PDB file of C-alpha atoms and ligand atoms in Angstrom:
ATOM      1  CA  MET W   1     -12.071  -9.570 -18.303  1.00 93.00           C
ATOM      2  CA  VAL W   2     -11.929  -6.388 -16.333  1.00 97.00           C
ATOM      3  CA  ILE W   3      -8.733  -5.007 -15.083  1.00 98.00           C
ATOM      4  CA  PRO W   4      -9.398  -3.133 -11.669  1.00 98.00           C
ATOM      5  CA  GLN W   5      -8.320   0.468 -12.067  1.00 98.00           C
ATOM      6  CA  HIS W   6      -6.328  -0.087  -8.487  1.00 98.00           C
ATOM      7  CA  VAL W   7      -5.324  -2.898  -6.634  1.00 98.00           C
ATOM      8  CA  ALA W   8      -4.269  -2.410  -2.769  1.00 99.00           C
ATOM      9  CA  ILE W   9      -2.287  -4.835  -1.147  1.00 99.00           C
ATOM     10  CA  ILE W  10      -1.215  -6.088   2.336  1.00 99.00           C
ATOM     11  CA  LEU W  11       2.104  -8.012   1.553  1.00 98.00           C
ATOM     12  CA  ASP W  12       2.188 -10.830   4.351  1.00 98.00           C
ATOM     13  CA  GLY W  13       4.020 -13.777   5.365  1.00 98.00           C
ATOM     14  CA  ASN W  14       7.579 -12.946   4.836  1.00 98.00           C
ATOM     15  CA  GLY W  15       8.758 -14.356   8.086  1.00 98.00           C
ATOM     16  CA  ARG W  16       6.473 -17.464   8.012  1.00 98.00           C
ATOM     17  CA  TRP W  17       7.985 -18.192   4.448  1.00 98.00           C
ATOM     18  CA  ALA W  18      11.139 -17.695   5.768  1.00 98.00           C
ATOM     19  CA  LYS W  19      11.072 -20.183   8.373  1.00 98.00           C
ATOM     20  CA  SER W  20       8.960 -23.082   6.222  1.00 98.00           C
ATOM     21  CA  LYS W  21      12.572 -22.452   4.394  1.00 98.00           C
ATOM     22  CA  GLY W  22      14.193 -22.825   7.514  1.00 98.00           C
ATOM     23  CA  MET W  23      15.917 -19.263   7.140  1.00 98.00           C
ATOM     24  CA  PRO W  24      15.697 -16.259   9.227  1.00 98.00           C
ATOM     25  CA  ARG W  25      12.754 -13.895   9.112  1.00 98.00           C
ATOM     26  CA  ASN W  26      14.960 -10.665   7.648  1.00 98.00           C
ATOM     27  CA  TYR W  27      15.417 -13.682   4.403  1.00 98.00           C
ATOM     28  CA  GLY W  28      11.466 -13.741   3.848  1.00 98.00           C
ATOM     29  CA  HIS W  29      11.677  -9.501   3.870  1.00 98.00           C
ATOM     30  CA  ALA W  30      14.289  -9.643   1.285  1.00 98.00           C
ATOM     31  CA  ARG W  31      12.794 -11.975  -0.904  1.00 98.00           C
ATOM     32  CA  GLY W  32       9.589 -10.111  -0.293  1.00 98.00           C
ATOM     33  CA  ALA W  33      11.116  -6.868  -1.371  1.00 98.00           C
ATOM     34  CA  LYS W  34      12.369  -8.567  -4.489  1.00 97.00           C
ATOM     35  CA  ASN W  35       8.932  -9.722  -5.204  1.00 98.00           C
ATOM     36  CA  LEU W  36       7.194  -6.449  -5.022  1.00 97.00           C
ATOM     37  CA  GLU W  37       9.847  -5.414  -7.920  1.00 95.00           C
ATOM     38  CA  THR W  38       8.661  -8.222 -10.167  1.00 96.00           C
ATOM     39  CA  ILE W  39       4.934  -7.333  -8.865  1.00 97.00           C
ATOM     40  CA  CYS W  40       4.932  -3.766  -9.688  1.00 96.00           C
ATOM     41  CA  ARG W  41       5.942  -5.044 -13.091  1.00 95.00           C
ATOM     42  CA  ASP W  42       3.587  -7.371 -13.789  1.00 97.00           C
ATOM     43  CA  ALA W  43       0.531  -5.351 -12.351  1.00 97.00           C
ATOM     44  CA  TYR W  44       1.440  -2.505 -14.941  1.00 95.00           C
ATOM     45  CA  ASN W  45       1.631  -4.898 -18.078  1.00 96.00           C
ATOM     46  CA  MET W  46      -1.345  -6.203 -16.936  1.00 97.00           C
ATOM     47  CA  GLY W  47      -2.943  -2.674 -17.342  1.00 97.00           C
ATOM     48  CA  ILE W  48      -3.673  -1.728 -13.198  1.00 98.00           C
ATOM     49  CA  LYS W  49      -2.664   1.934 -12.652  1.00 98.00           C
ATOM     50  CA  TYR W  50      -2.629   1.777  -9.521  1.00 98.00           C
ATOM     51  CA  LEU W  51      -0.820  -0.751  -6.828  1.00 98.00           C
ATOM     52  CA  THR W  52      -0.609   0.314  -3.039  1.00 98.00           C
ATOM     53  CA  VAL W  53       1.323  -1.978  -1.063  1.00 98.00           C
ATOM     54  CA  TYR W  54       1.738  -1.938   2.851  1.00 98.00           C
ATOM     55  CA  LEU W  55       5.166  -1.842   4.001  1.00 98.00           C
ATOM     56  CA  PHE W  56       5.121  -1.065   7.535  1.00 98.00           C
ATOM     57  CA  SER W  57       2.723  -0.639   9.865  1.00 98.00           C
ATOM     58  CA  THR W  58       2.485   1.854  12.858  1.00 98.00           C
ATOM     59  CA  GLU W  59       2.048  -1.361  14.942  1.00 98.00           C
ATOM     60  CA  ASN W  60       5.230  -2.917  13.559  1.00 98.00           C
ATOM     61  CA  TRP W  61       8.051  -0.825  15.787  1.00 98.00           C
ATOM     62  CA  LYS W  62       6.870  -3.839  18.261  1.00 98.00           C
ATOM     63  CA  ARG W  63       8.815  -6.128  16.668  1.00 98.00           C
ATOM     64  CA  SER W  64      12.094  -6.833  18.208  1.00 98.00           C
ATOM     65  CA  LYS W  65      14.986  -4.019  17.050  1.00 98.00           C
ATOM     66  CA  GLU W  66      16.630  -6.688  15.247  1.00 98.00           C
ATOM     67  CA  GLU W  67      13.669  -7.111  12.796  1.00 98.00           C
ATOM     68  CA  VAL W  68      12.925  -3.672  12.551  1.00 98.00           C
ATOM     69  CA  ASP W  69      16.151  -2.093  12.036  1.00 98.00           C
ATOM     70  CA  ALA W  70      16.763  -4.785   9.339  1.00 98.00           C
ATOM     71  CA  LEU W  71      13.340  -3.603   7.698  1.00 98.00           C
ATOM     72  CA  MET W  72      14.942  -0.189   8.143  1.00 98.00           C
ATOM     73  CA  LYS W  73      17.893  -0.608   5.874  1.00 98.00           C
ATOM     74  CA  LEU W  74      15.730  -2.993   3.759  1.00 98.00           C
ATOM     75  CA  PHE W  75      13.666   0.018   2.691  1.00 98.00           C
ATOM     76  CA  ARG W  76      16.808   1.870   2.473  1.00 98.00           C
ATOM     77  CA  SER W  77      18.156  -0.112   0.125  1.00 96.00           C
ATOM     78  CA  TYR W  78      14.656  -0.670  -1.482  1.00 97.00           C
ATOM     79  CA  THR W  79      14.201   3.228  -2.365  1.00 97.00           C
ATOM     80  CA  LYS W  80      17.287   3.712  -3.800  1.00 95.00           C
ATOM     81  CA  THR W  81      17.144   0.686  -6.246  1.00 94.00           C
ATOM     82  CA  CYS W  82      13.386   2.691  -6.951  1.00 96.00           C
ATOM     83  CA  VAL W  83      14.416   5.337  -8.291  1.00 96.00           C
ATOM     84  CA  LYS W  84      16.296   3.626 -10.919  1.00 94.00           C
ATOM     85  CA  THR W  85      13.091   0.902 -11.552  1.00 93.00           C
ATOM     86  CA  ALA W  86      10.697   4.004 -11.095  1.00 96.00           C
ATOM     87  CA  ARG W  87      12.641   5.396 -13.762  1.00 95.00           C
ATOM     88  CA  ASP W  88      12.757   2.500 -15.760  1.00 91.00           C
ATOM     89  CA  ASN W  89       8.792   1.785 -15.753  1.00 91.00           C
ATOM     90  CA  ASN W  90       7.874   5.285 -15.873  1.00 95.00           C
ATOM     91  CA  MET W  91       6.211   4.737 -12.345  1.00 97.00           C
ATOM     92  CA  LYS W  92       5.544   7.687 -10.153  1.00 98.00           C
ATOM     93  CA  VAL W  93       5.666   6.982  -6.637  1.00 98.00           C
ATOM     94  CA  ARG W  94       4.090   8.336  -3.922  1.00 98.00           C
ATOM     95  CA  VAL W  95       4.280   8.009   0.158  1.00 98.00           C
ATOM     96  CA  LEU W  96       1.372   6.856   2.478  1.00 98.00           C
ATOM     97  CA  GLY W  97       2.298   7.099   6.179  1.00 98.00           C
ATOM     98  CA  ASP W  98       4.140   9.495   8.808  1.00 98.00           C
ATOM     99  CA  PRO W  99       7.614   9.695   7.649  1.00 97.00           C
ATOM    100  CA  THR W 100       8.695  11.897  10.813  1.00 97.00           C
ATOM    101  CA  ALA W 101       8.841   8.825  12.743  1.00 97.00           C
ATOM    102  CA  LEU W 102      11.661   7.022   9.969  1.00 98.00           C
ATOM    103  CA  ASP W 103      15.590   8.058  10.124  1.00 98.00           C
ATOM    104  CA  GLN W 104      16.307  11.592   8.365  1.00 98.00           C
ATOM    105  CA  ASP W 105      18.336   9.264   5.768  1.00 98.00           C
ATOM    106  CA  LEU W 106      15.122   7.586   4.586  1.00 98.00           C
ATOM    107  CA  GLN W 107      13.211  10.229   4.931  1.00 98.00           C
ATOM    108  CA  ASP W 108      15.270  11.898   2.572  1.00 98.00           C
ATOM    109  CA  SER W 109      15.485   9.013   0.372  1.00 97.00           C
ATOM    110  CA  LEU W 110      11.416   8.861   0.199  1.00 98.00           C
ATOM    111  CA  ALA W 111      11.663  12.729  -0.536  1.00 98.00           C
ATOM    112  CA  ARG W 112      14.045  12.227  -3.323  1.00 97.00           C
ATOM    113  CA  LEU W 113      12.382   9.324  -4.906  1.00 98.00           C
ATOM    114  CA  VAL W 114       8.925  10.699  -4.862  1.00 98.00           C
ATOM    115  CA  GLU W 115      10.178  14.051  -6.594  1.00 98.00           C
ATOM    116  CA  SER W 116      12.020  11.884  -9.072  1.00 98.00           C
ATOM    117  CA  SER W 117       9.597  10.200 -10.257  1.00 98.00           C
ATOM    118  CA  LYS W 118       6.529  12.961  -9.833  1.00 98.00           C
ATOM    119  CA  ASP W 119       6.308  13.481 -13.826  1.00 98.00           C
ATOM    120  CA  ASN W 120       6.284  10.185 -14.650  1.00 98.00           C
ATOM    121  CA  THR W 121       3.101   8.665 -16.614  1.00 97.00           C
ATOM    122  CA  GLY W 122       3.164   5.214 -16.026  1.00 97.00           C
ATOM    123  CA  LEU W 123       2.065   2.974 -12.892  1.00 97.00           C
ATOM    124  CA  ASN W 124       0.969   5.222  -9.587  1.00 98.00           C
ATOM    125  CA  PHE W 125       2.951   3.451  -6.992  1.00 98.00           C
ATOM    126  CA  GLN W 126       1.896   4.495  -3.574  1.00 98.00           C
ATOM    127  CA  ILE W 127       4.241   2.835  -0.661  1.00 98.00           C
ATOM    128  CA  ALA W 128       2.659   2.985   2.972  1.00 98.00           C
ATOM    129  CA  ILE W 129       5.421   2.754   4.977  1.00 98.00           C
ATOM    130  CA  ASN W 130       5.149   3.692   9.171  1.00 98.00           C
ATOM    131  CA  TYR W 131       1.404   3.713   8.057  1.00 99.00           C
ATOM    132  CA  GLY W 132      -1.827   3.010  10.156  1.00 98.00           C
ATOM    133  CA  SER W 133      -5.214   4.322   8.720  1.00 98.00           C
ATOM    134  CA  ARG W 134      -6.285   5.857  12.528  1.00 98.00           C
ATOM    135  CA  ASP W 135      -2.962   7.712  12.417  1.00 98.00           C
ATOM    136  CA  GLU W 136      -3.849   8.635   8.857  1.00 99.00           C
ATOM    137  CA  ILE W 137      -7.478   9.757  10.035  1.00 98.00           C
ATOM    138  CA  VAL W 138      -6.090  11.462  12.874  1.00 98.00           C
ATOM    139  CA  ARG W 139      -3.378  13.511  10.821  1.00 98.00           C
ATOM    140  CA  ALA W 140      -5.852  14.500   8.381  1.00 98.00           C
ATOM    141  CA  ILE W 141      -8.590  15.878  10.893  1.00 98.00           C
ATOM    142  CA  ARG W 142      -5.417  18.133  12.848  1.00 98.00           C
ATOM    143  CA  LYS W 143      -4.710  19.134   9.446  1.00 98.00           C
ATOM    144  CA  ALA W 144      -8.660  20.270   8.499  1.00 98.00           C
ATOM    145  CA  ALA W 145      -9.073  21.811  12.445  1.00 98.00           C
ATOM    146  CA  GLN W 146      -5.969  23.901  11.391  1.00 98.00           C
ATOM    147  CA  ASP W 147      -7.465  24.788   7.932  1.00 98.00           C
ATOM    148  CA  CYS W 148     -10.777  26.001  10.211  1.00 98.00           C
ATOM    149  CA  MET W 149      -8.720  27.630  12.751  1.00 98.00           C
ATOM    150  CA  ASP W 150      -6.885  29.597  10.703  1.00 98.00           C
ATOM    151  CA  GLY W 151     -10.206  30.517   9.132  1.00 98.00           C
ATOM    152  CA  LYS W 152      -9.463  28.683   5.151  1.00 98.00           C
ATOM    153  CA  LEU W 153     -12.169  26.527   5.935  1.00 98.00           C
ATOM    154  CA  GLN W 154     -15.720  26.451   7.595  1.00 98.00           C
ATOM    155  CA  PRO W 155     -16.795  23.248   9.569  1.00 98.00           C
ATOM    156  CA  GLU W 156     -20.211  23.299   7.623  1.00 98.00           C
ATOM    157  CA  GLU W 157     -17.896  22.659   4.329  1.00 98.00           C
ATOM    158  CA  ILE W 158     -15.638  19.750   5.705  1.00 98.00           C
ATOM    159  CA  THR W 159     -17.806  17.324   3.248  1.00 98.00           C
ATOM    160  CA  GLU W 160     -16.889  13.302   2.261  1.00 98.00           C
ATOM    161  CA  GLU W 161     -15.262  14.466  -0.465  1.00 98.00           C
ATOM    162  CA  ARG W 162     -13.246  17.493   1.179  1.00 98.00           C
ATOM    163  CA  PHE W 163     -11.919  15.557   3.721  1.00 98.00           C
ATOM    164  CA  ALA W 164     -10.185  13.099   1.482  1.00 98.00           C
ATOM    165  CA  GLY W 165      -8.359  15.711   0.365  1.00 98.00           C
ATOM    166  CA  TYR W 166      -6.591  15.834   3.779  1.00 98.00           C
ATOM    167  CA  LEU W 167      -5.571  12.171   3.742  1.00 99.00           C
ATOM    168  CA  ASP W 168      -2.400  10.923   2.835  1.00 98.00           C
ATOM    169  CA  THR W 169      -4.387   9.542  -0.824  1.00 98.00           C
ATOM    170  CA  ALA W 170      -5.404  12.608  -2.058  1.00 98.00           C
ATOM    171  CA  GLU W 171      -5.792  12.234  -5.623  1.00 95.00           C
ATOM    172  CA  VAL W 172      -5.583   8.408  -5.260  1.00 98.00           C
ATOM    173  CA  PRO W 173      -8.605   7.487  -6.385  1.00 98.00           C
ATOM    174  CA  ASP W 174     -10.325   4.359  -3.828  1.00 98.00           C
ATOM    175  CA  PRO W 175      -8.977   0.950  -4.384  1.00 98.00           C
ATOM    176  CA  ASP W 176     -11.210  -1.766  -6.383  1.00 98.00           C
ATOM    177  CA  LEU W 177      -9.499  -4.640  -5.233  1.00 98.00           C
ATOM    178  CA  LEU W 178      -7.621  -5.451  -1.943  1.00 98.00           C
ATOM    179  CA  ILE W 179      -5.733  -8.755  -1.360  1.00 99.00           C
ATOM    180  CA  ARG W 180      -3.923 -10.245   1.788  1.00 99.00           C
ATOM    181  CA  THR W 181      -1.452 -12.701   0.901  1.00 98.00           C
ATOM    182  CA  SER W 182      -0.687 -15.516   4.093  1.00 98.00           C
ATOM    183  CA  GLY W 183      -3.729 -16.583   5.095  1.00 98.00           C
ATOM    184  CA  GLU W 184      -5.086 -13.562   7.621  1.00 98.00           C
ATOM    185  CA  GLN W 185      -8.519 -12.170   6.908  1.00 98.00           C
ATOM    186  CA  ARG W 186      -7.933  -8.645   8.871  1.00 98.00           C
ATOM    187  CA  LEU W 187      -7.210  -5.233   7.607  1.00 98.00           C
ATOM    188  CA  SER W 188      -4.341  -4.368  10.157  1.00 98.00           C
ATOM    189  CA  ASN W 189      -5.207  -0.643  10.316  1.00 98.00           C
ATOM    190  CA  TYR W 190      -5.107  -0.363   6.334  1.00 99.00           C
ATOM    191  CA  LEU W 191      -6.578   2.116   4.464  1.00 99.00           C
ATOM    192  CA  MET W 192      -9.736   1.966   6.467  1.00 98.00           C
ATOM    193  CA  TRP W 193     -11.269   4.677   4.811  1.00 98.00           C
ATOM    194  CA  GLN W 194     -10.359   3.950   1.463  1.00 98.00           C
ATOM    195  CA  LEU W 195     -11.480   0.257   1.407  1.00 98.00           C
ATOM    196  CA  ALA W 196     -15.285   1.222   2.346  1.00 98.00           C
ATOM    197  CA  TYR W 197     -16.385  -0.392  -1.181  1.00 97.00           C
ATOM    198  CA  THR W 198     -13.631  -2.559  -2.179  1.00 98.00           C
ATOM    199  CA  GLU W 199     -13.416  -6.469  -3.076  1.00 98.00           C
ATOM    200  CA  PHE W 200     -11.123  -8.358  -0.802  1.00 98.00           C
ATOM    201  CA  TYR W 201      -9.344 -11.477  -2.255  1.00 98.00           C
ATOM    202  CA  PHE W 202      -7.045 -13.737   0.490  1.00 98.00           C
ATOM    203  CA  THR W 203      -5.219 -16.004  -0.441  1.00 98.00           C
ATOM    204  CA  GLU W 204      -2.954 -18.186   1.771  1.00 98.00           C
ATOM    205  CA  VAL W 205       0.223 -17.911  -0.936  1.00 98.00           C
ATOM    206  CA  PRO W 206       2.874 -15.974   1.476  1.00 98.00           C
ATOM    207  CA  TRP W 207       4.220 -12.407  -0.316  1.00 98.00           C
ATOM    208  CA  PRO W 208       7.704 -13.670  -1.097  1.00 98.00           C
ATOM    209  CA  ALA W 209       5.661 -16.790  -3.105  1.00 98.00           C
ATOM    210  CA  PHE W 210       3.006 -14.816  -4.760  1.00 98.00           C
ATOM    211  CA  THR W 211       3.126 -14.743  -8.451  1.00 98.00           C
ATOM    212  CA  LYS W 212       2.193 -12.524 -11.789  1.00 98.00           C
ATOM    213  CA  ASP W 213      -0.282 -15.878 -12.122  1.00 98.00           C
ATOM    214  CA  ASP W 214      -1.807 -15.605  -8.428  1.00 98.00           C
ATOM    215  CA  LEU W 215      -2.205 -12.178  -9.230  1.00 98.00           C
ATOM    216  CA  TRP W 216      -4.429 -13.036 -12.264  1.00 98.00           C
ATOM    217  CA  GLN W 217      -6.602 -15.750 -10.115  1.00 98.00           C
ATOM    218  CA  ALA W 218      -7.292 -12.506  -7.479  1.00 98.00           C
ATOM    219  CA  ILE W 219      -8.124 -10.594 -10.966  1.00 98.00           C
ATOM    220  CA  GLU W 220     -10.382 -13.341 -12.327  1.00 98.00           C
ATOM    221  CA  LYS W 221     -12.194 -13.852  -9.027  1.00 98.00           C
ATOM    222  CA  TYR W 222     -12.597  -9.768  -8.657  1.00 98.00           C
ATOM    223  CA  ASN W 223     -14.442 -10.154 -11.747  1.00 98.00           C
ATOM    224  CA  SER W 224     -16.979 -12.840 -10.602  1.00 97.00           C
ATOM    225  CA  ARG W 225     -17.707 -10.403  -7.883  1.00 95.00           C
ATOM    226  CA  ASP W 226     -21.083  -8.451  -8.731  1.00 93.00           C
ATOM    227  CA  ARG W 227     -20.094  -4.898  -7.322  1.00 93.00           C
ATOM    228  CA  ARG W 228     -23.275  -2.738  -6.200  1.00 93.00           C
ATOM    229  CA  TYR W 229     -22.613   0.427  -3.604  1.00 95.00           C
ATOM    230  CA  GLY W 230     -25.982  -0.374  -2.294  1.00 95.00           C
ATOM    231  CA  GLY W 231     -27.597  -0.395  -5.158  1.00 94.00           C
ATOM    232  CA  VAL W 232     -29.758  -2.979  -6.570  1.00 91.00           C
ATOM    233  CA  LYS W 233     -28.428  -5.231  -9.508  1.00 77.00           C
ATOM    234  CA  GLU W 234     -29.947  -4.231 -12.820  1.00 74.00           C
ATOM    235  CA  GLU W 235     -31.562  -7.489 -14.405  1.00 69.00           C
TER     236      GLU W 235
HETATM  237  C1  LIG B 301       4.394  -9.116   6.096  1.00 82.52           C
HETATM  238  O1  LIG B 301       5.047 -10.352   6.716  1.00 82.52           O
HETATM  239  C2  LIG B 301       6.222  -7.719   5.976  1.00 82.52           C
HETATM  240  C3  LIG B 301       5.548  -6.909   7.293  1.00 82.52           C
HETATM  241  C4  LIG B 301       4.668  -6.879   7.918  1.00 82.52           C
HETATM  242  C5  LIG B 301       7.127  -5.935   7.452  1.00 82.52           C
HETATM  243  P1  LIG B 301       5.629 -10.608   8.065  1.00 82.52           P
HETATM  244  O2  LIG B 301       7.050  -9.975   8.734  1.00 82.52           O
HETATM  245  O3  LIG B 301       4.066 -10.076   8.824  1.00 82.52           O
HETATM  246  O4  LIG B 301       5.620 -12.156   7.954  1.00 82.52           O
HETATM  247  P2  LIG B 301       4.384 -13.132   9.097  1.00 82.52           P
HETATM  248  O5  LIG B 301       2.959 -12.742   8.891  1.00 82.52           O
HETATM  249  O6  LIG B 301       5.196 -13.074  10.576  1.00 82.52           O
HETATM  250  O7  LIG B 301       5.269 -14.655   8.289  1.00 82.52           O
HETATM  251  C1  LIG B 302       0.388  -5.868   8.441  1.00 82.52           C
HETATM  252  O1  LIG B 302       0.803  -7.218   8.954  1.00 82.52           O
HETATM  253  C2  LIG B 302       1.152  -4.711   7.894  1.00 82.52           C
HETATM  254  C3  LIG B 302       1.928  -4.940   7.102  1.00 82.52           C
HETATM  255  C4  LIG B 302       2.059  -5.586   5.675  1.00 82.52           C
HETATM  256  C5  LIG B 302       3.236  -4.114   6.899  1.00 82.52           C
HETATM  257  P1  LIG B 302       1.329  -7.904  10.010  1.00 82.52           P
HETATM  258  O2  LIG B 302       1.921  -8.716   9.933  1.00 82.52           O
HETATM  259  O3  LIG B 302       2.032  -6.975  10.595  1.00 82.52           O
HETATM  260  O4  LIG B 302      -0.163  -7.550  10.971  1.00 82.52           O
HETATM  261  P2  LIG B 302      -0.920  -8.349  11.586  1.00 82.52           P
HETATM  262  O5  LIG B 302      -0.012  -8.268  13.135  1.00 82.52           O
HETATM  263  O6  LIG B 302      -0.576 -10.121  11.780  1.00 82.52           O
HETATM  264  O7  LIG B 302      -2.353  -8.015  11.818  1.00 82.52           O
HETATM  265 MG1  LIG B 303       2.376 -10.834   8.894  1.00 82.52          MG
END
């Protein structure tokens, strides 16, 4: 079995899962955050080197104030727990997205999490929070344009590789496998540049119920795919 080096996940369905149990949506978010810790460990034990998860999109601010507040509260406690999990499991954490819209205390804890885990050599764990692919690309273009204005970069020097270095995922290889839970089959503004040649796997299982066995099924399916990158398969 070939283990994908980088797995990206759109962890969806927390709300619907909770509703199906007669519980409030926020219960689903809490259980989803718990499950993320379990899946992180499982992913690393399976040999996955990079795991990138979508926690909050630039569009998720449209949700009710009550839900956004509950999510931010959850991210606060998750970020603190993650410092310990990262230490125990040797995880190097990176944050994707624009943190400036988050409350200062959450920005500070995210920065502490990144700093305290930067020398770890196990799982590379990327959390996308206030992340949107279009926003990431626009921010990257602004940085590149500023470097051009400052004379550090010439427009003709902007190649695909150089441009990728301005994205939040600089230094992270592109995902091999994208998993979206809970039945929706869309990207919802996730990693549009990085997923150019990624294999997609969709499952009906909602995120809080997603297990190691479900991850394994996704990897099995990935193994049955024929990745070509525009070429022709050698017979
Ligand atoms: C995913 O679950 C978590 C976030 C987007 C924050 P949802 O909250 O989208 O759950 P559903 O899709 O409404 O069931
Ligand atoms: C995508 O899920 C964002 C995250 C998982 C954080 P959504 O549930 O917000 O996506 P849409 O609105 O169904 O496309
Ligand atoms: Mg959803």
